[in-house]
Coordinates of C-alpha atoms and ligand atoms in Angstrom, one line a residue:
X6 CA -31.5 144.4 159.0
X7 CA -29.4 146.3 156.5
X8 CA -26.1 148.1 157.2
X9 CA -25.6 151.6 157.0
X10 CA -24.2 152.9 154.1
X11 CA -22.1 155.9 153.0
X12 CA -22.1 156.7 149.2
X13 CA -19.6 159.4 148.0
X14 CA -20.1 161.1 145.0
X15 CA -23.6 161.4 143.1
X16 CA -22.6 160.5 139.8
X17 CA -23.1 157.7 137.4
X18 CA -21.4 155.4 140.3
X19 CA -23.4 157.2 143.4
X20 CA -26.7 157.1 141.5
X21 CA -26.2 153.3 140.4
X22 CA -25.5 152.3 143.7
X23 CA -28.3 154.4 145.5
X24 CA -30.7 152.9 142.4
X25 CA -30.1 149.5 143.5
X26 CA -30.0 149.4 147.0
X27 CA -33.9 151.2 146.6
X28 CA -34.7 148.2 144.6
X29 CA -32.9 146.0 146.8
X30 CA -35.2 147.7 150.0
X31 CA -32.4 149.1 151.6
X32 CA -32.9 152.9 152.4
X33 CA -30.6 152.8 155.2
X34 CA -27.7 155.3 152.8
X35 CA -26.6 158.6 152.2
X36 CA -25.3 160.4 149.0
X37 CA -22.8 163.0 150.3
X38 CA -22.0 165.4 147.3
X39 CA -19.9 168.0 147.5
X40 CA -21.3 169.5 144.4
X41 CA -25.0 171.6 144.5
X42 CA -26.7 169.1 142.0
X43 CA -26.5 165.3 141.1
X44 CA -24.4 164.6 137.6
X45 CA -21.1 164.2 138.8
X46 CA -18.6 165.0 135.7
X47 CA -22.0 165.9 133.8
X48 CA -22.7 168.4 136.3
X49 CA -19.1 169.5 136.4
X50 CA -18.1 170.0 132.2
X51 CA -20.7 172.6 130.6
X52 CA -18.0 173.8 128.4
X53 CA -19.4 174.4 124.8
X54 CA -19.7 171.3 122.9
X55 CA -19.6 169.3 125.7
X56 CA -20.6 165.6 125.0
X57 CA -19.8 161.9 125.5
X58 CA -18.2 160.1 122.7
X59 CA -19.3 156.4 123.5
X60 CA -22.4 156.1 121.7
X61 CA -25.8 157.0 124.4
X62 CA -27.5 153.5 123.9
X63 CA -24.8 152.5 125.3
X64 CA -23.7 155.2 128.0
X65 CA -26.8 154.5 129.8
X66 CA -27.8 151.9 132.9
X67 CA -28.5 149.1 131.5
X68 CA -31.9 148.7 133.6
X69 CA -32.9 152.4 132.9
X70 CA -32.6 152.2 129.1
X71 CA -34.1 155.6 127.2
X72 CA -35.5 155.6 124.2
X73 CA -35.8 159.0 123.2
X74 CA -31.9 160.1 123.1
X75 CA -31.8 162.7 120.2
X76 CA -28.5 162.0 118.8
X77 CA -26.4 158.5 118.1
X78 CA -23.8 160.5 120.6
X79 CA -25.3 162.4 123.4
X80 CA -24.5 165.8 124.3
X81 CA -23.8 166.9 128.0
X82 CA -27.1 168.7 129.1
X83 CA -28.9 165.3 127.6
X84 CA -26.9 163.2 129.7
X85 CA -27.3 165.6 132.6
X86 CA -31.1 165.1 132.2
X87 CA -31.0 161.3 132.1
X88 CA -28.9 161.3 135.4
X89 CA -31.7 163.9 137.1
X90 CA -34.6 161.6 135.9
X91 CA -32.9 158.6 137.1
X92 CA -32.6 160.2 140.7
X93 CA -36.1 161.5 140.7
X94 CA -37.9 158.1 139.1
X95 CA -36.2 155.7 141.9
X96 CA -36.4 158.7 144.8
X97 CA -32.8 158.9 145.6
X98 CA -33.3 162.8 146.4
X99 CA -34.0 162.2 150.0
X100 CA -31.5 160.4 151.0
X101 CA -28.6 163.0 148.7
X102 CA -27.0 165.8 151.0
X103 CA -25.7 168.1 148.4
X104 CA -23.1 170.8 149.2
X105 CA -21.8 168.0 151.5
X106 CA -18.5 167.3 150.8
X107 CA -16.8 164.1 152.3
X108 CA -13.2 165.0 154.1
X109 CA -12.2 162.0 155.8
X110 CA -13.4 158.4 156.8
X111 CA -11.5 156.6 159.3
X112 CA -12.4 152.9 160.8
X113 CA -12.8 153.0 164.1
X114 CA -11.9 148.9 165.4
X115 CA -13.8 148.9 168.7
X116 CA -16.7 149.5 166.9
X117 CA -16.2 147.8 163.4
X118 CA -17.7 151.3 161.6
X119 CA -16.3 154.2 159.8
X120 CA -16.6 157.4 161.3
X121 CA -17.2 160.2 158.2
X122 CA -16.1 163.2 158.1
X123 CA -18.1 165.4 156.5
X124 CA -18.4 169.9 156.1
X125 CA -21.1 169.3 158.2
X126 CA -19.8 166.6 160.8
X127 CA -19.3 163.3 161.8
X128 CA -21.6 160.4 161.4
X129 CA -21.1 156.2 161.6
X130 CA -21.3 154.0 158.8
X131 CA -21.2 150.3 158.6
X132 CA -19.9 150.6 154.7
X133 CA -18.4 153.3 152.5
X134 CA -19.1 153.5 148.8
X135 CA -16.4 155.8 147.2
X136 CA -18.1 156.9 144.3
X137 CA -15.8 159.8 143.4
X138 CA -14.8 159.0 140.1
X139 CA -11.8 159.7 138.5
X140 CA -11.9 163.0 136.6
X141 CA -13.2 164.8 139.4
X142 CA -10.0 167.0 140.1
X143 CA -9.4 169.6 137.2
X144 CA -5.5 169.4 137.0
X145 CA -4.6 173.3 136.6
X146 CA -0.8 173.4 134.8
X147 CA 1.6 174.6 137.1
X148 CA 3.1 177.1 134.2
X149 CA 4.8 180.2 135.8
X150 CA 3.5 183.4 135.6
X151 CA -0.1 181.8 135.5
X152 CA -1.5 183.9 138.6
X153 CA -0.3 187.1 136.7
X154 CA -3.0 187.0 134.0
X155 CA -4.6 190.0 132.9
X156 CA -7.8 189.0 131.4
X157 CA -10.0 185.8 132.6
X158 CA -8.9 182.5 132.7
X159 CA -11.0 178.6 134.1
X160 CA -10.2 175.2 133.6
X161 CA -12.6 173.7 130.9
X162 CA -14.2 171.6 133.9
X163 CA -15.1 175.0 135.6
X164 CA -16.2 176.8 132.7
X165 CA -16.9 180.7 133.3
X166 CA -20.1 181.2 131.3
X167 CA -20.2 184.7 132.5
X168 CA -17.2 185.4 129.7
X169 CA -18.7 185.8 126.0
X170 CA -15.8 185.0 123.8
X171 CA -17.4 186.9 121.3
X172 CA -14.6 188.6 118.7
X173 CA -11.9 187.8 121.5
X174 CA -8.6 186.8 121.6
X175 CA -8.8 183.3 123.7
X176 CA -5.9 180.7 123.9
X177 CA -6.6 177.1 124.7
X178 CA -3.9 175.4 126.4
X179 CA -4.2 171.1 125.9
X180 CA -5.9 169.2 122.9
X181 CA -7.2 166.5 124.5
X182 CA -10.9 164.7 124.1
X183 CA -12.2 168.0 126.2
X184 CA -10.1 170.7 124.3
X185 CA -11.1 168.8 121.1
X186 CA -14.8 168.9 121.7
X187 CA -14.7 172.8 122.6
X188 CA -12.3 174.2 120.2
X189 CA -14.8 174.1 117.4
X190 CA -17.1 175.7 119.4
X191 CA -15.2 178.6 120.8
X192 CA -13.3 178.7 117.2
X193 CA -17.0 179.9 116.0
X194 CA -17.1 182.7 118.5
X195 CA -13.9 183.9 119.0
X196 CA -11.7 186.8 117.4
X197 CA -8.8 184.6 117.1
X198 CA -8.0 181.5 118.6
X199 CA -4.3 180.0 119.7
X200 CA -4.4 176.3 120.3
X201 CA -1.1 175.5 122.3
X202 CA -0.2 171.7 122.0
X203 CA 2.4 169.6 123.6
X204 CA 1.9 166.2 122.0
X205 CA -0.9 165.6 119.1
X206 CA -3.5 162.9 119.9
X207 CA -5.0 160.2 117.4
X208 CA -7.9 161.4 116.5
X209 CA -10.4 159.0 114.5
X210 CA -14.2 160.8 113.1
X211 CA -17.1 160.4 114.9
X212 CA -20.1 159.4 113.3
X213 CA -23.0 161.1 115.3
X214 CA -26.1 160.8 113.7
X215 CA -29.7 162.3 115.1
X216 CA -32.2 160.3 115.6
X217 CA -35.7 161.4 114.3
X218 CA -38.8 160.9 115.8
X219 CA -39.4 157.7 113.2
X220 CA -35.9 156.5 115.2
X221 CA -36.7 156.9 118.4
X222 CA -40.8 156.0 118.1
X223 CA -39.4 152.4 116.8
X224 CA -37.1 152.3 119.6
X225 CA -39.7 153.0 122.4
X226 CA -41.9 150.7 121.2
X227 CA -39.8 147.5 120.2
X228 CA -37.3 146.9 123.3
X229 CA -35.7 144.6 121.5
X230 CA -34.6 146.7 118.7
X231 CA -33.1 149.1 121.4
X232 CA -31.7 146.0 123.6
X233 CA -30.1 144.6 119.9
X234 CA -28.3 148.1 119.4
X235 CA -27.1 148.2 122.6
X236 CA -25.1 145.3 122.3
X237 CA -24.1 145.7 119.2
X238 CA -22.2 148.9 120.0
X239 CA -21.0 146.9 123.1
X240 CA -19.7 144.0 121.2
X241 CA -18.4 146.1 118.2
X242 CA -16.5 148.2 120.4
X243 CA -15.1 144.9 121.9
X244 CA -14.5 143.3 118.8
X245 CA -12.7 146.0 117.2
X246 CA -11.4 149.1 119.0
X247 CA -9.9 146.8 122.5
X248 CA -8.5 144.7 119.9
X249 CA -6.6 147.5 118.7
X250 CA -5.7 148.2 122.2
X251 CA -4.6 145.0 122.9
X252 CA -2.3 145.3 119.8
X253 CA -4.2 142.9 118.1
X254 CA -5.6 142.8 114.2
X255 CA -7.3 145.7 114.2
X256 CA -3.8 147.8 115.7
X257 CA -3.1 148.8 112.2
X258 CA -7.1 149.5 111.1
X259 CA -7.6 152.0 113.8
X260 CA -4.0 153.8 112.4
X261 CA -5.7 153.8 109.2
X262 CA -8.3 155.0 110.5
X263 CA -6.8 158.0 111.9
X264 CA -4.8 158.7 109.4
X265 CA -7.4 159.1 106.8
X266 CA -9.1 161.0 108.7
X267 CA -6.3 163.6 109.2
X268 CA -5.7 163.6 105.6
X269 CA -9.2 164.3 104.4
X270 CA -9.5 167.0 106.6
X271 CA -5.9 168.9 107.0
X272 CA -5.1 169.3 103.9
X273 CA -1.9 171.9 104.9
X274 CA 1.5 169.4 105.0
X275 CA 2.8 171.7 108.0
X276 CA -0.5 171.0 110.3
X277 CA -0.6 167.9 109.0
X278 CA 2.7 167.0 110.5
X279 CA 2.6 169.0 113.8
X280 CA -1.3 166.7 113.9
X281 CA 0.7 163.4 113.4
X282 CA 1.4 161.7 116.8
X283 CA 5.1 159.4 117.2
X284 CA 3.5 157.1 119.4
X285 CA 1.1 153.7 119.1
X286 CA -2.7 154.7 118.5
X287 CA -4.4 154.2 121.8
X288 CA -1.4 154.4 124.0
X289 CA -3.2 157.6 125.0
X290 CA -7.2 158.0 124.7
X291 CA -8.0 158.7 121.4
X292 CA -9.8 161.5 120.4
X293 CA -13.1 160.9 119.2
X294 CA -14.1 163.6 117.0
X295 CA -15.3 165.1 113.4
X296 CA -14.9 169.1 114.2
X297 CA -11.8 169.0 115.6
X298 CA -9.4 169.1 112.6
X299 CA -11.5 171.3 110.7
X300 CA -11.1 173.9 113.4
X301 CA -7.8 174.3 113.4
X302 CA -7.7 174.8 110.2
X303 CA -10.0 177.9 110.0
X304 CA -8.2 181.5 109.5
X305 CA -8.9 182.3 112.9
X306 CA -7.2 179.4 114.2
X307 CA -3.3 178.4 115.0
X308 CA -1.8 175.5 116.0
X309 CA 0.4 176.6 118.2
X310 CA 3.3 173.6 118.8
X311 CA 6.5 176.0 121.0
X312 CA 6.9 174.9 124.3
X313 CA 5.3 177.1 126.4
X314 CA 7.6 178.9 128.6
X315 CA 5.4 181.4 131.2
X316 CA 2.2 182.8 131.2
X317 CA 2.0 186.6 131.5
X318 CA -0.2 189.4 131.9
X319 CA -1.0 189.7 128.4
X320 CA -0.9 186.3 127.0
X321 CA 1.2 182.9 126.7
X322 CA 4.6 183.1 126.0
X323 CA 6.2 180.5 123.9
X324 CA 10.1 180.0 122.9
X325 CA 8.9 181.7 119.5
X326 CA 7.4 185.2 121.2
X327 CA 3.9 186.1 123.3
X328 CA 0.6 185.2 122.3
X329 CA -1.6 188.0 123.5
X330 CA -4.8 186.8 124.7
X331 CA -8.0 187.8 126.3
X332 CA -9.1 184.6 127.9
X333 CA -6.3 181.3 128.7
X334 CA -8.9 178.2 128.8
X335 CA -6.9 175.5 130.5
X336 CA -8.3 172.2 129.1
X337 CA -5.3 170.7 130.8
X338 CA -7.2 167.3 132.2
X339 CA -7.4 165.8 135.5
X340 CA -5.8 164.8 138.5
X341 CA -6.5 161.3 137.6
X342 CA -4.7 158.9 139.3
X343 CA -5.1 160.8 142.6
X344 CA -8.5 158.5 143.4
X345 CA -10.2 159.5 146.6
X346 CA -7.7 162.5 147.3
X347 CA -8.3 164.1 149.3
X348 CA -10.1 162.8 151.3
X349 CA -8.2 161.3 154.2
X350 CA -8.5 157.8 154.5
X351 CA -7.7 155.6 157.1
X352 CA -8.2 151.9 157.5
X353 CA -7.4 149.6 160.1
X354 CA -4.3 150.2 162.3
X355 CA -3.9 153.9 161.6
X356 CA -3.3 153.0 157.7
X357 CA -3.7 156.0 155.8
X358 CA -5.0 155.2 152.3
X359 CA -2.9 157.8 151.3
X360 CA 0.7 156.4 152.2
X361 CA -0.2 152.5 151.2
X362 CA -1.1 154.2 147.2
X363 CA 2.1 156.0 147.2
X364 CA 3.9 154.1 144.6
X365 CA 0.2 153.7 142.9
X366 CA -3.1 153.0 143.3
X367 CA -4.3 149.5 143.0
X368 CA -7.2 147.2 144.4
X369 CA -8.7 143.5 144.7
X370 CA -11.3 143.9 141.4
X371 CA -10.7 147.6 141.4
X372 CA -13.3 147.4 144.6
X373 CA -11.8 146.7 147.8
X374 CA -8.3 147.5 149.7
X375 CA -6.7 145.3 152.0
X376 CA -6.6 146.4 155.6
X377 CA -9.5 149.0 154.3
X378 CA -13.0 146.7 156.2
X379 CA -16.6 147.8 154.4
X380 CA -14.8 150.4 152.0
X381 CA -15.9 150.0 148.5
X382 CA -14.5 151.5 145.6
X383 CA -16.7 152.4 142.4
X384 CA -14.8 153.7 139.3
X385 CA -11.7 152.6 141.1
X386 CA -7.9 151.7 140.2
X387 CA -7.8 149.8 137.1
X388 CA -11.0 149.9 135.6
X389 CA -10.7 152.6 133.4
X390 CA -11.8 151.7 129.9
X391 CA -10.2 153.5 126.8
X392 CA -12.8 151.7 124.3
X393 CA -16.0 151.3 125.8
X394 CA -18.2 152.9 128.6
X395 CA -17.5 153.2 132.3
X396 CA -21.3 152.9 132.9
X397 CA -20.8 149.2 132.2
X398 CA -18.0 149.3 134.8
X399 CA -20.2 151.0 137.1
X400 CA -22.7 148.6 137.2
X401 CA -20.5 145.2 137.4
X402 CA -18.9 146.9 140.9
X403 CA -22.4 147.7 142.1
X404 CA -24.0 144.3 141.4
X405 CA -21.0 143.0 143.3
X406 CA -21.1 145.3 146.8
X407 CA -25.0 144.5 146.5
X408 CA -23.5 141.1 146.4
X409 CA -21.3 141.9 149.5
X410 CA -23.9 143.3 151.9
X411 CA -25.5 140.0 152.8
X412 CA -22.0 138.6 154.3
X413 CA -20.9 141.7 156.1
X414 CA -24.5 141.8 157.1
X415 CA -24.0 138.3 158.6
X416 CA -20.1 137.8 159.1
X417 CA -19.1 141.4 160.1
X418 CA -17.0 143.9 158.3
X419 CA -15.5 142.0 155.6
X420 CA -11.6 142.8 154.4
X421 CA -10.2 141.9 150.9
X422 CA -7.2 139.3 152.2
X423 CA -3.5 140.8 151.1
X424 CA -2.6 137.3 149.7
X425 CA -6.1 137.9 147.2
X426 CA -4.8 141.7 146.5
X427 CA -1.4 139.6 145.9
X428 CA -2.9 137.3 143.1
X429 CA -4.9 140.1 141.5
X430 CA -1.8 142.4 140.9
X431 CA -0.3 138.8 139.2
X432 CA -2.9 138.9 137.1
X433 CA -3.8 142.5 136.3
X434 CA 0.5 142.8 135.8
X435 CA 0.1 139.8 133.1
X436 CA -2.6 141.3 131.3
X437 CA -1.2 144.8 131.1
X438 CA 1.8 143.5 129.2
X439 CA -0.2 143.0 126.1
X440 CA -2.3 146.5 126.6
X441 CA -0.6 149.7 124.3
X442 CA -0.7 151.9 127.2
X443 CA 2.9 151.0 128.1
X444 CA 4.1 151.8 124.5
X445 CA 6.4 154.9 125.2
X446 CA 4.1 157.7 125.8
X447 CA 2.5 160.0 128.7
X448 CA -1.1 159.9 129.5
X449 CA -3.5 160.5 132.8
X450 CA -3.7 156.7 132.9
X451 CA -0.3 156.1 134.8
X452 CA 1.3 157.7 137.5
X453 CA 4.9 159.8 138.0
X454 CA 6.2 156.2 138.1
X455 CA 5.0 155.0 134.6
X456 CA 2.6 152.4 136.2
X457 CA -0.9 151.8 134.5
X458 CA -2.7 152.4 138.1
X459 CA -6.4 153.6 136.0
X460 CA -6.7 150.9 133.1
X461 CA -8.5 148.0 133.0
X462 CA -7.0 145.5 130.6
X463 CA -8.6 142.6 129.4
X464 CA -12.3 142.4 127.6
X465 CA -14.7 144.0 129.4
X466 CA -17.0 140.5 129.5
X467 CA -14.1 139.1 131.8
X468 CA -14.6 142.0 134.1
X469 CA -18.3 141.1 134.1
X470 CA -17.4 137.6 135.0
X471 CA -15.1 138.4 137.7
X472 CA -17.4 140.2 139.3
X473 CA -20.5 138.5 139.4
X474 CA -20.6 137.7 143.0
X475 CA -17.9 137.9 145.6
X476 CA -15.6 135.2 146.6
X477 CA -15.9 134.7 150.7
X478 CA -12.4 133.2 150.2
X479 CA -11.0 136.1 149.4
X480 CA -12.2 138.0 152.0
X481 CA -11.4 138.2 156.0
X482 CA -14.6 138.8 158.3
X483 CA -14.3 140.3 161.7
X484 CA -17.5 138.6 162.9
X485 CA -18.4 141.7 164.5
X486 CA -22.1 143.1 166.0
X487 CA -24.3 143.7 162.9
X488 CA -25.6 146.8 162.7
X489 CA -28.9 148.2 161.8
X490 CA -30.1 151.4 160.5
X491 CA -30.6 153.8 163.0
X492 CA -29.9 157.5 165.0
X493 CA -26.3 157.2 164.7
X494 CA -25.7 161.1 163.9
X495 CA -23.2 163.0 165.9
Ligands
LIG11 P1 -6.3 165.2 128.9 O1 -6.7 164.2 127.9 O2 -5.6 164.8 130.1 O3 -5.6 166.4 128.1 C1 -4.9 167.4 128.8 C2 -4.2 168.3 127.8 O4 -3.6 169.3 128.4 C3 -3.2 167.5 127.0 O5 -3.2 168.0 125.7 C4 -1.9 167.9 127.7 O6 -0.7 167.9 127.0 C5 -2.2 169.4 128.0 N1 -1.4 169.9 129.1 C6 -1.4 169.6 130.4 N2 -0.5 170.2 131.1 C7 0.1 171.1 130.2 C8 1.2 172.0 130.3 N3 1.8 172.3 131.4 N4 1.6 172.6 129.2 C9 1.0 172.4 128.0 N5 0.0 171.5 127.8 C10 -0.4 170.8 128.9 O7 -7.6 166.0 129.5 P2 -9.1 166.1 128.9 O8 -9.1 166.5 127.5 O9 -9.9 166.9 129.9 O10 -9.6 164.6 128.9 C11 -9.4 163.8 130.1 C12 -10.2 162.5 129.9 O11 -11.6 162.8 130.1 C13 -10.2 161.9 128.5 O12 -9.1 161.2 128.3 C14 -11.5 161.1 128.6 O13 -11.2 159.9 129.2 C15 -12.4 162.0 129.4 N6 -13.2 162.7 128.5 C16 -14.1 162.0 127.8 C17 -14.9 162.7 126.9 C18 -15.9 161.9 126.1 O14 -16.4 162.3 125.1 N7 -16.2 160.6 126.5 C19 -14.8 164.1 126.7 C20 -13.9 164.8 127.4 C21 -13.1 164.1 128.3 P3 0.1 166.5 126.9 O15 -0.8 165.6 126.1 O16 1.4 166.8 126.3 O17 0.2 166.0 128.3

């Protein structure tokens, strides 16, 4: 008899999760997504140039692997396409409610189930998957005067495809891995182009590479050639770039590395040293990308470095003077270390998820919350990865709720212990200290207090470990009735 199971979110996270439970038998879920199509972020980001930069052998299930990826770094509407064929080959589509978005979940104790709240109403669930992700929240600036605009402005996340930037004036405001990737592009297009910066990122070249049919053919037809590359990314990314991370030998490479690259292709002192970042390479994500610096340095194009003071109805103003501007893309980021906001969360007692994450959020294995029964957390606090994909993430958290549904099957809603959560925090606290993040910079991977709540820091094969199955010990179990799949809509 399998539990009922909420999924939130039909991205990378939703999809894994729905995938296996199909193979594991169970149809007794639902995918709520508030969005009108599966894809998550892939739905979300169709700004131009749009693309991943962890290689797409790799950001890929590692049970659905795809041979015929045209490029060595996949573009958005590829990945968007893997992510529709996954849902149609296992036939998740039933069971996904798009245009559903989840409000609230709150466990109701008398009957050991959450009660969902949903835009179309309330239904129980013995378990809920939180697969929200967490760049799901486009973080608008709060810059004064913004709502006075003349012309159009979007968040590069909600890109307005109805505006051609064709000969116009546009200003992007951030110049991080999303601004980079569509700065080029809209560099092409536009008129002129203002590029308004508050800190400079690393940014290191990426070596995309298509692959021809000869490629692709040999791939499809020798597994093992395909399973070889794939973990040779994996392990080279391990190898080298988390080393870096973890301030180890390669620390000073991946400077190098950078560095170079800014030099072969600013060749202008002046951008050069506005480019040039004052903090440890990979305290913030590094930019991954070979158009980037080129653009800014087309006639077009200005690095614009002024603090910005207000936005108004002509353009960005700056401490040097106003930037008149047709369009204001804000590729300002995400509300990252939000999590499940905001959705309202309440666990056992009345907790609200909310008020016990105030000073940051954290949980057992990034997964599971104390005093939170049956709620699991995909893509959760500290698993982050700043050298490697998520998808691999993804898939050690799923294996381990699949892992998890036998016992609450058996024992009843099962609750991460506080003395567990305890150890874990030890742990995760002593591995941060070795991780760059904390080197004196600001990035979307801590919160107002400075705390690394999104990072995961050790290797990602120790992750893997971790989670391979769950530890009863560290768990509570309520012995409750078990519940089967059935007519529990409201
Ligand atoms: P981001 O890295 O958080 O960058 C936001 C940018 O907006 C920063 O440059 C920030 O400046 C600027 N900004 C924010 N508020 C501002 C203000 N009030 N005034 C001026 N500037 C302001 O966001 P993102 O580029 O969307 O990327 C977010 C994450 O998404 C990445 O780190 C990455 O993990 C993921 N991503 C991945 C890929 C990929 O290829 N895998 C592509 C895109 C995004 P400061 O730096 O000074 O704060």
């Amino acid at each position: 008899m399998s539990p009922t199971i909420a999924i939130i979110g039909a991205g990378f996270g939703g999809l894994c999760m729905a995938i296996q439970l199909e193979r594991a038998g169970i149809r007794s879920y639902t995918v709520f997504e508030k969005g009108p199509g599966v894809g998550g972020t892939w739905r979300d980001n169709t700004y131009p140039g749009a693309g991943c930069d962890v290689p797409s052998h790799l950001y890929s299930f590692s049970f659905e692997r795809y041979s015929s990826w045209t490029r060595r770094y996949p573009g958005q509407p590829e990945i968007l396409g893997y992510l529709e064929r996954c849902a149609d080959k296992y036939g998740l589509r039933p069971r996904i409610r798009l245009n559903t978005e989840v409000t609230a979940a709150a466990f109701d104790e008398s009957l050991g189930r959450w009660r969902v709240h949903t835009s179309s109403g309330e239904e129980l669930f013995d378990v809920v998957v939180s697969a929200v992700g967490q760049l799901n929240r486009p973080r608008l600036p709060g810059i004064p005067g913004m709502a006075d605009f003349a012309g159009a402005a979007f968040h590069s996340a909600r890109w307005d495809h109805s505006q051609d930037l064709t000969g116009r004036r546009v200003a992007v405001i951030g110049n991080g891995s999303s601004a980079a990737q569509l700065i080029p592009r809209v560099a092409e297009a536009a008129g002129r182009l203002d590029v308004f910066q508050r800190t400079p990122n690393w940014v290191i070249p990426k070596p995309d590479a298509v692959f021809g049919g000869a490629v692709r053919t040999a791939l499809r037809r020798l597994p093992f050639l395909q399973r070889g590359y794939r973990e040779w990314i994996y392990r080279y990314a391990e190898a080298t770039l988390y080393r870096a991370l973890a301030g180890g030998w390669s620390a000073g490479l991946l400077r190098r590395r950078a560095l170079d690259h800014l030099h072969r292709q600013v060749q202008d002192p002046r951008l050069r040293a506005k480019l040039t970042p004052g903090y440890p390479v990979g305290c913030r994500r590094v930019v991954i990308d070979s158009a980037f610096y080129p653009a800014l340095t087309r006639p077009n194009v200005d690095l614009v470095t002024e603090p910005i003071v207000r936005i108004t109805p002509a353009g960005v103003e700056t401490t040097a003077g106003l930037h008149e501007a047709d369009v204001i893309v804000y590729a300002t980021g995400f509300q990252g270390t939000g999590f499940l906001t905001p959705i309202d969360v309440v666990g056992r007692h009345g907790r609200r998820l909310a008020e016990e994450w105030k000073d940051g959020a954290e949980a057992y294995l990034g997964i599971a919350v104390p005093h939170f029964p049956n709620l699991f957390l995909l893509y959760g606090p500290n698993t982050n990865l700043g050298h490697s994909s998520i998808v691999f993430m993804i898939e050690c958290q799923v294996r381990y709720i699949m892992g998890c549904l036998p016992h609450l099957a058996r024992r009843g809603p099962m609750e991460v212990r506080p003395e567990a959560m305890d150890a874990w925090r030890r742990s995760l606290e002593r591995a941060m200290d070795t991780m760059v993040w904390g080197a004196g910079c600001t990035s979307w991977y801590k919160n107002a207090a400075g705390r690394v709540t999104n990072n995961w820091p050790s290797p990602t094969p120790v992750y893997r470990r971790l989670t391979r199955a769950p530890r009863p010990s560290a768990f509570r179990f309520a012995r409750g009735p078990v519940r089967t799949a059935g007519a529990d809509c409201r």
